[in-house]
Each structure stands twice: as C-alpha cells, then as structure tokens.
PDB file of N, CA and C in Angstrom:
ATOM      1  N   ALA A   1      12.298 -20.433  16.778  1.00 41.00           N
ATOM      2  CA  ALA A   1      11.736 -19.092  16.938  1.00 41.00           C
ATOM      3  C   ALA A   1      10.492 -18.966  16.060  1.00 41.00           C
ATOM      4  N   GLU A   2       9.502 -18.338  16.626  1.00 47.00           N
ATOM      5  CA  GLU A   2       8.254 -18.144  15.898  1.00 47.00           C
ATOM      6  C   GLU A   2       8.352 -16.864  15.071  1.00 47.00           C
ATOM      7  N   TYR A   3       8.040 -16.956  13.798  1.00 50.00           N
ATOM      8  CA  TYR A   3       8.031 -15.780  12.937  1.00 50.00           C
ATOM      9  C   TYR A   3       7.073 -16.034  11.799  1.00 50.00           C
ATOM     10  N   GLY A   4       6.887 -15.052  10.975  1.00 52.00           N
ATOM     11  CA  GLY A   4       6.052 -15.209   9.796  1.00 52.00           C
ATOM     12  C   GLY A   4       4.682 -14.597   9.970  1.00 52.00           C
ATOM     13  N   LYS A   5       3.820 -14.926   9.035  1.00 57.00           N
ATOM     14  CA  LYS A   5       2.526 -14.268   8.907  1.00 57.00           C
ATOM     15  C   LYS A   5       1.663 -14.370  10.156  1.00 57.00           C
ATOM     16  N   GLN A   6       1.500 -15.562  10.724  1.00 58.00           N
ATOM     17  CA  GLN A   6       0.630 -15.700  11.891  1.00 58.00           C
ATOM     18  C   GLN A   6       1.162 -14.931  13.086  1.00 58.00           C
ATOM     19  N   TRP A   7       2.477 -15.025  13.349  1.00 52.00           N
ATOM     20  CA  TRP A   7       3.075 -14.278  14.444  1.00 52.00           C
ATOM     21  C   TRP A   7       2.858 -12.781  14.233  1.00 52.00           C
ATOM     22  N   TYR A   8       3.108 -12.335  13.022  1.00 54.00           N
ATOM     23  CA  TYR A   8       2.980 -10.920  12.698  1.00 54.00           C
ATOM     24  C   TYR A   8       1.555 -10.429  12.914  1.00 54.00           C
ATOM     25  N   GLN A   9       0.580 -11.182  12.441  1.00 58.00           N
ATOM     26  CA  GLN A   9      -0.815 -10.776  12.580  1.00 58.00           C
ATOM     27  C   GLN A   9      -1.207 -10.646  14.046  1.00 58.00           C
ATOM     28  N   ARG A  10      -0.776 -11.575  14.879  1.00 59.00           N
ATOM     29  CA  ARG A  10      -1.111 -11.519  16.308  1.00 59.00           C
ATOM     30  C   ARG A  10      -0.417 -10.363  17.008  1.00 59.00           C
ATOM     31  N   ARG A  11       0.807 -10.064  16.628  1.00 60.00           N
ATOM     32  CA  ARG A  11       1.623  -9.085  17.336  1.00 60.00           C
ATOM     33  C   ARG A  11       1.361  -7.630  16.963  1.00 60.00           C
ATOM     34  N   VAL A  12       1.039  -7.343  15.731  1.00 65.00           N
ATOM     35  CA  VAL A  12       1.014  -5.937  15.323  1.00 65.00           C
ATOM     36  C   VAL A  12      -0.355  -5.369  14.999  1.00 65.00           C
ATOM     37  N   ARG A  13      -1.363  -6.182  14.895  1.00 67.00           N
ATOM     38  CA  ARG A  13      -2.691  -5.652  14.586  1.00 67.00           C
ATOM     39  C   ARG A  13      -3.066  -4.636  15.656  1.00 67.00           C
ATOM     40  N   GLY A  14      -3.191  -3.357  15.268  1.00 75.00           N
ATOM     41  CA  GLY A  14      -3.530  -2.289  16.198  1.00 75.00           C
ATOM     42  C   GLY A  14      -2.370  -1.787  17.045  1.00 75.00           C
ATOM     43  N   ALA A  15      -1.189  -2.330  16.821  1.00 83.00           N
ATOM     44  CA  ALA A  15      -0.017  -1.930  17.613  1.00 83.00           C
ATOM     45  C   ALA A  15       0.403  -0.508  17.286  1.00 83.00           C
ATOM     46  N   ARG A  16       1.068   0.112  18.224  1.00 87.00           N
ATOM     47  CA  ARG A  16       1.710   1.409  18.003  1.00 87.00           C
ATOM     48  C   ARG A  16       3.193   1.124  17.783  1.00 87.00           C
ATOM     49  N   VAL A  17       3.739   1.633  16.657  1.00 86.00           N
ATOM     50  CA  VAL A  17       5.125   1.338  16.305  1.00 86.00           C
ATOM     51  C   VAL A  17       5.876   2.617  15.958  1.00 86.00           C
ATOM     52  N   GLN A  18       7.196   2.528  16.060  1.00 88.00           N
ATOM     53  CA  GLN A  18       8.090   3.571  15.570  1.00 88.00           C
ATOM     54  C   GLN A  18       9.091   2.909  14.648  1.00 88.00           C
ATOM     55  N   LEU A  19       9.485   3.614  13.600  1.00 85.00           N
ATOM     56  CA  LEU A  19      10.401   3.087  12.602  1.00 85.00           C
ATOM     57  C   LEU A  19      11.731   3.821  12.697  1.00 85.00           C
ATOM     58  N   GLN A  20      12.803   3.082  12.798  1.00 80.00           N
ATOM     59  CA  GLN A  20      14.132   3.669  12.888  1.00 80.00           C
ATOM     60  C   GLN A  20      14.662   3.968  11.497  1.00 80.00           C
ATOM     61  N   SER A  21      15.099   5.198  11.259  1.00 73.00           N
ATOM     62  CA  SER A  21      15.684   5.565   9.976  1.00 73.00           C
ATOM     63  C   SER A  21      17.136   5.111   9.921  1.00 73.00           C
ATOM     64  N   LEU A  22      17.483   4.376   8.899  1.00 67.00           N
ATOM     65  CA  LEU A  22      18.863   3.965   8.691  1.00 67.00           C
ATOM     66  C   LEU A  22      19.527   4.823   7.624  1.00 67.00           C
ATOM     67  N   HIS A  23      18.771   5.760   7.084  1.00 67.00           N
ATOM     68  CA  HIS A  23      19.250   6.560   5.966  1.00 67.00           C
ATOM     69  C   HIS A  23      19.569   7.992   6.370  1.00 67.00           C
ATOM     70  N   GLU A  24      18.643   8.644   7.026  1.00 59.00           N
ATOM     71  CA  GLU A  24      18.772  10.077   7.268  1.00 59.00           C
ATOM     72  C   GLU A  24      18.761  10.383   8.758  1.00 59.00           C
ATOM     73  N   HIS A  25      19.801  10.927   9.268  1.00 63.00           N
ATOM     74  CA  HIS A  25      19.914  11.420  10.641  1.00 63.00           C
ATOM     75  C   HIS A  25      19.815  10.332  11.704  1.00 63.00           C
ATOM     76  N   GLU A  26      19.507   9.122  11.336  1.00 73.00           N
ATOM     77  CA  GLU A  26      19.403   7.984  12.239  1.00 73.00           C
ATOM     78  C   GLU A  26      18.427   8.210  13.399  1.00 73.00           C
ATOM     79  N   GLY A  27      17.410   9.025  13.187  1.00 84.00           N
ATOM     80  CA  GLY A  27      16.336   9.192  14.163  1.00 84.00           C
ATOM     81  C   GLY A  27      15.181   8.296  13.769  1.00 84.00           C
ATOM     82  N   THR A  28      14.031   8.551  14.366  1.00 90.00           N
ATOM     83  CA  THR A  28      12.847   7.793  13.966  1.00 90.00           C
ATOM     84  C   THR A  28      12.149   8.510  12.812  1.00 90.00           C
ATOM     85  N   VAL A  29      11.430   7.748  12.013  1.00 91.00           N
ATOM     86  CA  VAL A  29      10.717   8.282  10.859  1.00 91.00           C
ATOM     87  C   VAL A  29       9.478   9.019  11.373  1.00 91.00           C
ATOM     88  N   ARG A  30       9.381  10.308  11.040  1.00 93.00           N
ATOM     89  CA  ARG A  30       8.259  11.100  11.526  1.00 93.00           C
ATOM     90  C   ARG A  30       7.567  11.825  10.387  1.00 93.00           C
ATOM     91  N   VAL A  31       6.326  12.256  10.654  1.00 94.00           N
ATOM     92  CA  VAL A  31       5.606  13.163   9.776  1.00 94.00           C
ATOM     93  C   VAL A  31       5.790  14.541  10.381  1.00 94.00           C
ATOM     94  N   ASN A  32       6.399  15.462   9.628  1.00 92.00           N
ATOM     95  CA  ASN A  32       6.649  16.792  10.187  1.00 92.00           C
ATOM     96  C   ASN A  32       5.443  17.716   9.971  1.00 92.00           C
ATOM     97  N   GLY A  33       5.572  18.956  10.377  1.00 90.00           N
ATOM     98  CA  GLY A  33       4.477  19.914  10.288  1.00 90.00           C
ATOM     99  C   GLY A  33       3.997  20.214   8.885  1.00 90.00           C
ATOM    100  N   ASP A  34       4.830  19.934   7.886  1.00 93.00           N
ATOM    101  CA  ASP A  34       4.460  20.145   6.481  1.00 93.00           C
ATOM    102  C   ASP A  34       3.912  18.872   5.827  1.00 93.00           C
ATOM    103  N   ASP A  35       3.588  17.863   6.628  1.00 92.00           N
ATOM    104  CA  ASP A  35       3.112  16.564   6.154  1.00 92.00           C
ATOM    105  C   ASP A  35       4.146  15.836   5.310  1.00 92.00           C
ATOM    106  N   GLU A  36       5.416  16.148   5.515  1.00 92.00           N
ATOM    107  CA  GLU A  36       6.505  15.449   4.847  1.00 92.00           C
ATOM    108  C   GLU A  36       7.124  14.472   5.827  1.00 92.00           C
ATOM    109  N   VAL A  37       7.840  13.489   5.311  1.00 92.00           N
ATOM    110  CA  VAL A  37       8.481  12.475   6.132  1.00 92.00           C
ATOM    111  C   VAL A  37       9.975  12.753   6.197  1.00 92.00           C
ATOM    112  N   ASP A  38      10.537  12.646   7.400  1.00 90.00           N
ATOM    113  CA  ASP A  38      11.988  12.743   7.554  1.00 90.00           C
ATOM    114  C   ASP A  38      12.439  11.778   8.639  1.00 90.00           C
ATOM    115  N   GLY A  39      13.719  11.679   8.823  1.00 87.00           N
ATOM    116  CA  GLY A  39      14.290  10.769   9.814  1.00 87.00           C
ATOM    117  C   GLY A  39      14.766  11.480  11.052  1.00 87.00           C
ATOM    118  N   CYS A  40      14.137  12.591  11.405  1.00 88.00           N
ATOM    119  CA  CYS A  40      14.576  13.425  12.525  1.00 88.00           C
ATOM    120  C   CYS A  40      13.704  13.285  13.767  1.00 88.00           C
ATOM    121  N   GLY A  41      12.888  12.265  13.820  1.00 88.00           N
ATOM    122  CA  GLY A  41      11.965  12.124  14.934  1.00 88.00           C
ATOM    123  C   GLY A  41      12.631  11.627  16.201  1.00 88.00           C
ATOM    124  N   GLY A  42      11.909  11.805  17.289  1.00 88.00           N
ATOM    125  CA  GLY A  42      12.326  11.286  18.589  1.00 88.00           C
ATOM    126  C   GLY A  42      11.413  10.141  18.970  1.00 88.00           C
ATOM    127  N   GLY A  43      10.857  10.207  20.157  1.00 87.00           N
ATOM    128  CA  GLY A  43       9.999   9.129  20.622  1.00 87.00           C
ATOM    129  C   GLY A  43       8.556   9.529  20.793  1.00 87.00           C
ATOM    130  N   GLY A  44       8.151  10.665  20.222  1.00 93.00           N
ATOM    131  CA  GLY A  44       6.803  11.180  20.442  1.00 93.00           C
ATOM    132  C   GLY A  44       5.797  10.783  19.383  1.00 93.00           C
ATOM    133  N   SER A  45       4.655  11.461  19.438  1.00 94.00           N
ATOM    134  CA  SER A  45       3.529  11.114  18.564  1.00 94.00           C
ATOM    135  C   SER A  45       3.789  11.411  17.091  1.00 94.00           C
ATOM    136  N   TRP A  46       4.693  12.355  16.773  1.00 94.00           N
ATOM    137  CA  TRP A  46       5.012  12.656  15.377  1.00 94.00           C
ATOM    138  C   TRP A  46       5.687  11.453  14.710  1.00 94.00           C
ATOM    139  N   ALA A  47       6.340  10.610  15.507  1.00 94.00           N
ATOM    140  CA  ALA A  47       7.073   9.459  14.979  1.00 94.00           C
ATOM    141  C   ALA A  47       6.447   8.130  15.402  1.00 94.00           C
ATOM    142  N   THR A  48       5.181   8.154  15.795  1.00 94.00           N
ATOM    143  CA  THR A  48       4.486   6.938  16.222  1.00 94.00           C
ATOM    144  C   THR A  48       3.332   6.660  15.268  1.00 94.00           C
ATOM    145  N   TYR A  49       3.164   5.392  14.916  1.00 93.00           N
ATOM    146  CA  TYR A  49       2.154   4.974  13.947  1.00 93.00           C
ATOM    147  C   TYR A  49       1.325   3.831  14.511  1.00 93.00           C
ATOM    148  N   THR A  50       0.041   3.848  14.189  1.00 93.00           N
ATOM    149  CA  THR A  50      -0.840   2.731  14.516  1.00 93.00           C
ATOM    150  C   THR A  50      -0.920   1.836  13.297  1.00 93.00           C
ATOM    151  N   VAL A  51      -0.745   0.533  13.509  1.00 90.00           N
ATOM    152  CA  VAL A  51      -0.807  -0.433  12.417  1.00 90.00           C
ATOM    153  C   VAL A  51      -2.271  -0.776  12.161  1.00 90.00           C
ATOM    154  N   ILE A  52      -2.744  -0.474  10.950  1.00 91.00           N
ATOM    155  CA  ILE A  52      -4.096  -0.809  10.517  1.00 91.00           C
ATOM    156  C   ILE A  52      -3.973  -2.037   9.618  1.00 91.00           C
ATOM    157  N   TYR A  53      -4.462  -3.172  10.088  1.00 86.00           N
ATOM    158  CA  TYR A  53      -4.310  -4.442   9.368  1.00 86.00           C
ATOM    159  C   TYR A  53      -5.573  -4.762   8.581  1.00 86.00           C
ATOM    160  N   ASN A  54      -5.416  -5.084   7.297  1.00 87.00           N
ATOM    161  CA  ASN A  54      -6.534  -5.448   6.433  1.00 87.00           C
ATOM    162  C   ASN A  54      -6.656  -6.967   6.402  1.00 87.00           C
ATOM    163  N   GLU A  55      -7.705  -7.484   7.021  1.00 81.00           N
ATOM    164  CA  GLU A  55      -7.929  -8.931   7.105  1.00 81.00           C
ATOM    165  C   GLU A  55      -8.107  -9.577   5.727  1.00 81.00           C
ATOM    166  N   GLN A  56      -8.706  -8.859   4.773  1.00 87.00           N
ATOM    167  CA  GLN A  56      -9.017  -9.447   3.470  1.00 87.00           C
ATOM    168  C   GLN A  56      -7.770  -9.731   2.633  1.00 87.00           C
ATOM    169  N   ASP A  57      -6.826  -8.785   2.590  1.00 88.00           N
ATOM    170  CA  ASP A  57      -5.684  -8.993   1.694  1.00 88.00           C
ATOM    171  C   ASP A  57      -4.329  -9.048   2.400  1.00 88.00           C
ATOM    172  N   GLY A  58      -4.312  -8.924   3.737  1.00 83.00           N
ATOM    173  CA  GLY A  58      -3.067  -9.040   4.484  1.00 83.00           C
ATOM    174  C   GLY A  58      -2.170  -7.824   4.431  1.00 83.00           C
ATOM    175  N   THR A  59      -2.664  -6.711   3.889  1.00 89.00           N
ATOM    176  CA  THR A  59      -1.855  -5.493   3.832  1.00 89.00           C
ATOM    177  C   THR A  59      -2.002  -4.696   5.127  1.00 89.00           C
ATOM    178  N   VAL A  60      -1.106  -3.745   5.313  1.00 90.00           N
ATOM    179  CA  VAL A  60      -1.163  -2.858   6.466  1.00 90.00           C
ATOM    180  C   VAL A  60      -1.046  -1.415   6.015  1.00 90.00           C
ATOM    181  N   LYS A  61      -1.588  -0.521   6.833  1.00 94.00           N
ATOM    182  CA  LYS A  61      -1.379   0.909   6.690  1.00 94.00           C
ATOM    183  C   LYS A  61      -0.808   1.402   8.003  1.00 94.00           C
ATOM    184  N   LEU A  62       0.071   2.392   7.930  1.00 94.00           N
ATOM    185  CA  LEU A  62       0.694   2.960   9.116  1.00 94.00           C
ATOM    186  C   LEU A  62       0.179   4.383   9.297  1.00 94.00           C
ATOM    187  N   GLN A  63      -0.749   4.543  10.250  1.00 96.00           N
ATOM    188  CA  GLN A  63      -1.436   5.802  10.506  1.00 96.00           C
ATOM    189  C   GLN A  63      -0.669   6.606  11.550  1.00 96.00           C
ATOM    190  N   ASN A  64      -0.353   7.863  11.222  1.00 97.00           N
ATOM    191  CA  ASN A  64       0.401   8.714  12.144  1.00 97.00           C
ATOM    192  C   ASN A  64      -0.441   9.065  13.365  1.00 97.00           C
ATOM    193  N   GLU A  65       0.156   8.940  14.534  1.00 96.00           N
ATOM    194  CA  GLU A  65      -0.561   9.206  15.776  1.00 96.00           C
ATOM    195  C   GLU A  65      -0.865  10.687  15.962  1.00 96.00           C
ATOM    196  N   ASN A  66       0.069  11.555  15.621  1.00 94.00           N
ATOM    197  CA  ASN A  66      -0.119  12.990  15.794  1.00 94.00           C
ATOM    198  C   ASN A  66      -1.084  13.571  14.767  1.00 94.00           C
ATOM    199  N   LYS A  67      -1.039  13.037  13.547  1.00 95.00           N
ATOM    200  CA  LYS A  67      -1.902  13.492  12.456  1.00 95.00           C
ATOM    201  C   LYS A  67      -2.630  12.277  11.897  1.00 95.00           C
ATOM    202  N   PRO A  68      -3.726  11.842  12.548  1.00 96.00           N
ATOM    203  CA  PRO A  68      -4.382  10.594  12.152  1.00 96.00           C
ATOM    204  C   PRO A  68      -4.942  10.590  10.732  1.00 96.00           C
ATOM    205  N   GLU A  69      -5.031  11.748  10.106  1.00 96.00           N
ATOM    206  CA  GLU A  69      -5.481  11.794   8.711  1.00 96.00           C
ATOM    207  C   GLU A  69      -4.335  11.490   7.739  1.00 96.00           C
ATOM    208  N   ARG A  70      -3.109  11.318   8.242  1.00 97.00           N
ATOM    209  CA  ARG A  70      -1.935  11.054   7.407  1.00 97.00           C
ATOM    210  C   ARG A  70      -1.408   9.644   7.660  1.00 97.00           C
ATOM    211  N   PHE A  71      -1.044   8.974   6.571  1.00 97.00           N
ATOM    212  CA  PHE A  71      -0.482   7.630   6.605  1.00 97.00           C
ATOM    213  C   PHE A  71       0.854   7.655   5.892  1.00 97.00           C
ATOM    214  N   LEU A  72       1.784   6.773   6.275  1.00 96.00           N
ATOM    215  CA  LEU A  72       3.006   6.654   5.490  1.00 96.00           C
ATOM    216  C   LEU A  72       2.639   6.145   4.110  1.00 96.00           C
ATOM    217  N   ALA A  73       3.359   6.628   3.103  1.00 95.00           N
ATOM    218  CA  ALA A  73       3.126   6.227   1.715  1.00 95.00           C
ATOM    219  C   ALA A  73       4.474   6.008   1.031  1.00 95.00           C
ATOM    220  N   ILE A  74       4.507   5.066   0.106  1.00 91.00           N
ATOM    221  CA  ILE A  74       5.693   4.845  -0.719  1.00 91.00           C
ATOM    222  C   ILE A  74       5.300   5.161  -2.155  1.00 91.00           C
ATOM    223  N   LYS A  75       5.966   6.178  -2.703  1.00 91.00           N
ATOM    224  CA  LYS A  75       5.727   6.568  -4.095  1.00 91.00           C
ATOM    225  C   LYS A  75       7.041   6.496  -4.859  1.00 91.00           C
ATOM    226  N   LYS A  76       7.012   6.810  -6.130  1.00 88.00           N
ATOM    227  CA  LYS A  76       8.207   6.716  -6.970  1.00 88.00           C
ATOM    228  C   LYS A  76       9.399   7.484  -6.396  1.00 88.00           C
ATOM    229  N   HIS A  77       9.150   8.648  -5.812  1.00 86.00           N
ATOM    230  CA  HIS A  77      10.241   9.479  -5.295  1.00 86.00           C
ATOM    231  C   HIS A  77      10.631   9.104  -3.868  1.00 86.00           C
ATOM    232  N   GLY A  78       9.984   8.104  -3.269  1.00 85.00           N
ATOM    233  CA  GLY A  78      10.378   7.627  -1.950  1.00 85.00           C
ATOM    234  C   GLY A  78       9.267   7.683  -0.924  1.00 85.00           C
ATOM    235  N   LEU A  79       9.664   7.730   0.329  1.00 89.00           N
ATOM    236  CA  LEU A  79       8.735   7.721   1.447  1.00 89.00           C
ATOM    237  C   LEU A  79       8.123   9.103   1.642  1.00 89.00           C
ATOM    238  N   THR A  80       6.807   9.137   1.774  1.00 94.00           N
ATOM    239  CA  THR A  80       6.070  10.380   1.936  1.00 94.00           C
ATOM    240  C   THR A  80       4.828  10.091   2.771  1.00 94.00           C
ATOM    241  N   THR A  81       3.835  10.974   2.732  1.00 96.00           N
ATOM    242  CA  THR A  81       2.566  10.702   3.404  1.00 96.00           C
ATOM    243  C   THR A  81       1.433  10.742   2.393  1.00 96.00           C
ATOM    244  N   GLY A  82       0.326  10.165   2.790  1.00 96.00           N
ATOM    245  CA  GLY A  82      -0.866  10.167   1.966  1.00 96.00           C
ATOM    246  C   GLY A  82      -2.103  10.121   2.842  1.00 96.00           C
ATOM    247  N   ALA A  83      -3.255  10.151   2.204  1.00 97.00           N
ATOM    248  CA  ALA A  83      -4.534  10.176   2.914  1.00 97.00           C
ATOM    249  C   ALA A  83      -5.098   8.777   3.157  1.00 97.00           C
ATOM    250  N   GLY A  84      -4.331   7.738   2.832  1.00 96.00           N
ATOM    251  CA  GLY A  84      -4.792   6.374   3.076  1.00 96.00           C
ATOM    252  C   GLY A  84      -5.092   5.578   1.823  1.00 96.00           C
ATOM    253  N   GLY A  85      -4.732   6.112   0.666  1.00 95.00           N
ATOM    254  CA  GLY A  85      -4.999   5.447  -0.612  1.00 95.00           C
ATOM    255  C   GLY A  85      -4.036   4.325  -0.938  1.00 95.00           C
ATOM    256  N   ARG A  86      -3.938   4.000  -2.212  1.00 93.00           N
ATOM    257  CA  ARG A  86      -3.191   2.807  -2.643  1.00 93.00           C
ATOM    258  C   ARG A  86      -1.707   2.851  -2.308  1.00 93.00           C
ATOM    259  N   TYR A  87      -1.085   4.016  -2.279  1.00 95.00           N
ATOM    260  CA  TYR A  87       0.344   4.099  -1.965  1.00 95.00           C
ATOM    261  C   TYR A  87       0.613   3.976  -0.467  1.00 95.00           C
ATOM    262  N   CYS A  88      -0.444   3.955   0.324  1.00 96.00           N
ATOM    263  CA  CYS A  88      -0.331   3.817   1.778  1.00 96.00           C
ATOM    264  C   CYS A  88      -0.573   2.382   2.235  1.00 96.00           C
ATOM    265  N   SER A  89      -0.914   1.514   1.324  1.00 95.00           N
ATOM    266  CA  SER A  89      -1.229   0.129   1.645  1.00 95.00           C
ATOM    267  C   SER A  89      -0.017  -0.737   1.325  1.00 95.00           C
ATOM    268  N   PHE A  90       0.578  -1.332   2.361  1.00 92.00           N
ATOM    269  CA  PHE A  90       1.822  -2.080   2.207  1.00 92.00           C
ATOM    270  C   PHE A  90       1.608  -3.570   2.415  1.00 92.00           C
ATOM    271  N   ARG A  91       2.350  -4.341   1.660  1.00 89.00           N
ATOM    272  CA  ARG A  91       2.388  -5.785   1.875  1.00 89.00           C
ATOM    273  C   ARG A  91       3.639  -6.076   2.706  1.00 89.00           C
ATOM    274  N   PRO A  92       3.468  -6.767   3.829  1.00 83.00           N
ATOM    275  CA  PRO A  92       4.630  -7.080   4.663  1.00 83.00           C
ATOM    276  C   PRO A  92       5.460  -8.223   4.104  1.00 83.00           C
ATOM    277  N   ASN A  93       6.752  -8.132   4.298  1.00 83.00           N
ATOM    278  CA  ASN A  93       7.694  -9.187   3.943  1.00 83.00           C
ATOM    279  C   ASN A  93       8.355  -9.622   5.251  1.00 83.00           C
ATOM    280  N   TYR A  94       8.130 -10.865   5.666  1.00 78.00           N
ATOM    281  CA  TYR A  94       8.581 -11.370   6.963  1.00 78.00           C
ATOM    282  C   TYR A  94       9.966 -11.988   6.843  1.00 78.00           C
ATOM    283  N   HIS A  95      10.860 -11.621   7.747  1.00 80.00           N
ATOM    284  CA  HIS A  95      12.234 -12.120   7.723  1.00 80.00           C
ATOM    285  C   HIS A  95      12.483 -13.025   8.924  1.00 80.00           C
ATOM    286  N   LYS A  96      13.368 -13.992   8.763  1.00 81.00           N
ATOM    287  CA  LYS A  96      13.656 -14.954   9.825  1.00 81.00           C
ATOM    288  C   LYS A  96      14.222 -14.307  11.085  1.00 81.00           C
ATOM    289  N   ASP A  97      14.852 -13.141  10.950  1.00 79.00           N
ATOM    290  CA  ASP A  97      15.422 -12.485  12.134  1.00 79.00           C
ATOM    291  C   ASP A  97      14.369 -11.715  12.931  1.00 79.00           C
ATOM    292  N   GLY A  98      13.093 -11.824  12.520  1.00 71.00           N
ATOM    293  CA  GLY A  98      12.011 -11.162  13.252  1.00 71.00           C
ATOM    294  C   GLY A  98      11.677  -9.783  12.738  1.00 71.00           C
ATOM    295  N   THR A  99      12.424  -9.274  11.766  1.00 74.00           N
ATOM    296  CA  THR A  99      12.111  -7.958  11.210  1.00 74.00           C
ATOM    297  C   THR A  99      11.090  -8.099  10.100  1.00 74.00           C
ATOM    298  N   VAL A 100      10.460  -6.984   9.791  1.00 75.00           N
ATOM    299  CA  VAL A 100       9.463  -6.937   8.739  1.00 75.00           C
ATOM    300  C   VAL A 100       9.780  -5.753   7.847  1.00 75.00           C
ATOM    301  N   SER A 101       9.795  -5.956   6.535  1.00 80.00           N
ATOM    302  CA  SER A 101       9.921  -4.852   5.595  1.00 80.00           C
ATOM    303  C   SER A 101       8.600  -4.750   4.835  1.00 80.00           C
ATOM    304  N   PHE A 102       8.374  -3.606   4.219  1.00 83.00           N
ATOM    305  CA  PHE A 102       7.097  -3.362   3.542  1.00 83.00           C
ATOM    306  C   PHE A 102       7.336  -2.938   2.096  1.00 83.00           C
ATOM    307  N   TYR A 103       6.418  -3.294   1.225  1.00 82.00           N
ATOM    308  CA  TYR A 103       6.446  -2.801  -0.151  1.00 82.00           C
ATOM    309  C   TYR A 103       5.017  -2.536  -0.602  1.00 82.00           C
ATOM    310  N   VAL A 104       4.868  -1.628  -1.552  1.00 83.00           N
ATOM    311  CA  VAL A 104       3.558  -1.305  -2.100  1.00 83.00           C
ATOM    312  C   VAL A 104       3.181  -2.413  -3.048  1.00 83.00           C
ATOM    313  N   HIS A 105       1.969  -2.916  -2.912  1.00 68.00           N
ATOM    314  CA  HIS A 105       1.539  -4.034  -3.776  1.00 68.00           C
ATOM    315  C   HIS A 105       0.765  -3.542  -4.955  1.00 68.00           C
TER     316      HIS A 105
END
C-alpha cells in the first residue's frame, strides 16, 4: 500500500476535506457562527476545509469553506479557529493505515 509524504502531497494539496469528531457529538468538525469549533457539523460548508499545502516546509493549513478567513487552529486549550497564523500551521504525521494526524510545529 502506498502511504507517506509523497502520497499525501499528491492526494490532498488543494483537496476539500471533512474531519470526523471522535470526541464530541460524533459529527464533523465545524466552525460555527461564533467562529468557534465544535463536533456538531453535518456535510456542508461549515464543516468543509480546503487543504493549503506549504511547499517550503511541508505544513498544511485547513481553511474553512464557509468562512474562508478562518482556519482551524490548535492552541493550549484545544481546537479553535484563527486567521492563518502560527497556530493554524500543522505538520502532518502519516500513519501506515492511511490516516493522517496533525500537530502544531
């Protein structure tokens, strides 16, 4: 099975993705009307993200489709949104089962 950095770069650059919440409500991760993140999303634009891939350092940003000025962010208190700064830039961690997890670098 093909996996890892090269597969990931080819598959997700510019892709539209949805993230399944395993923690809260078991819905998709969405940006709500207050620019907060919750796990109550469905399949619409509030819970859809465009993957912005940085060729120079291999990081990604997840830009909300409904609110393109908002990106997912990981801060000390957990998952939130941001304007695209350092807490919105994630380093991917590639797993053999084909999944990808992200952490702030």
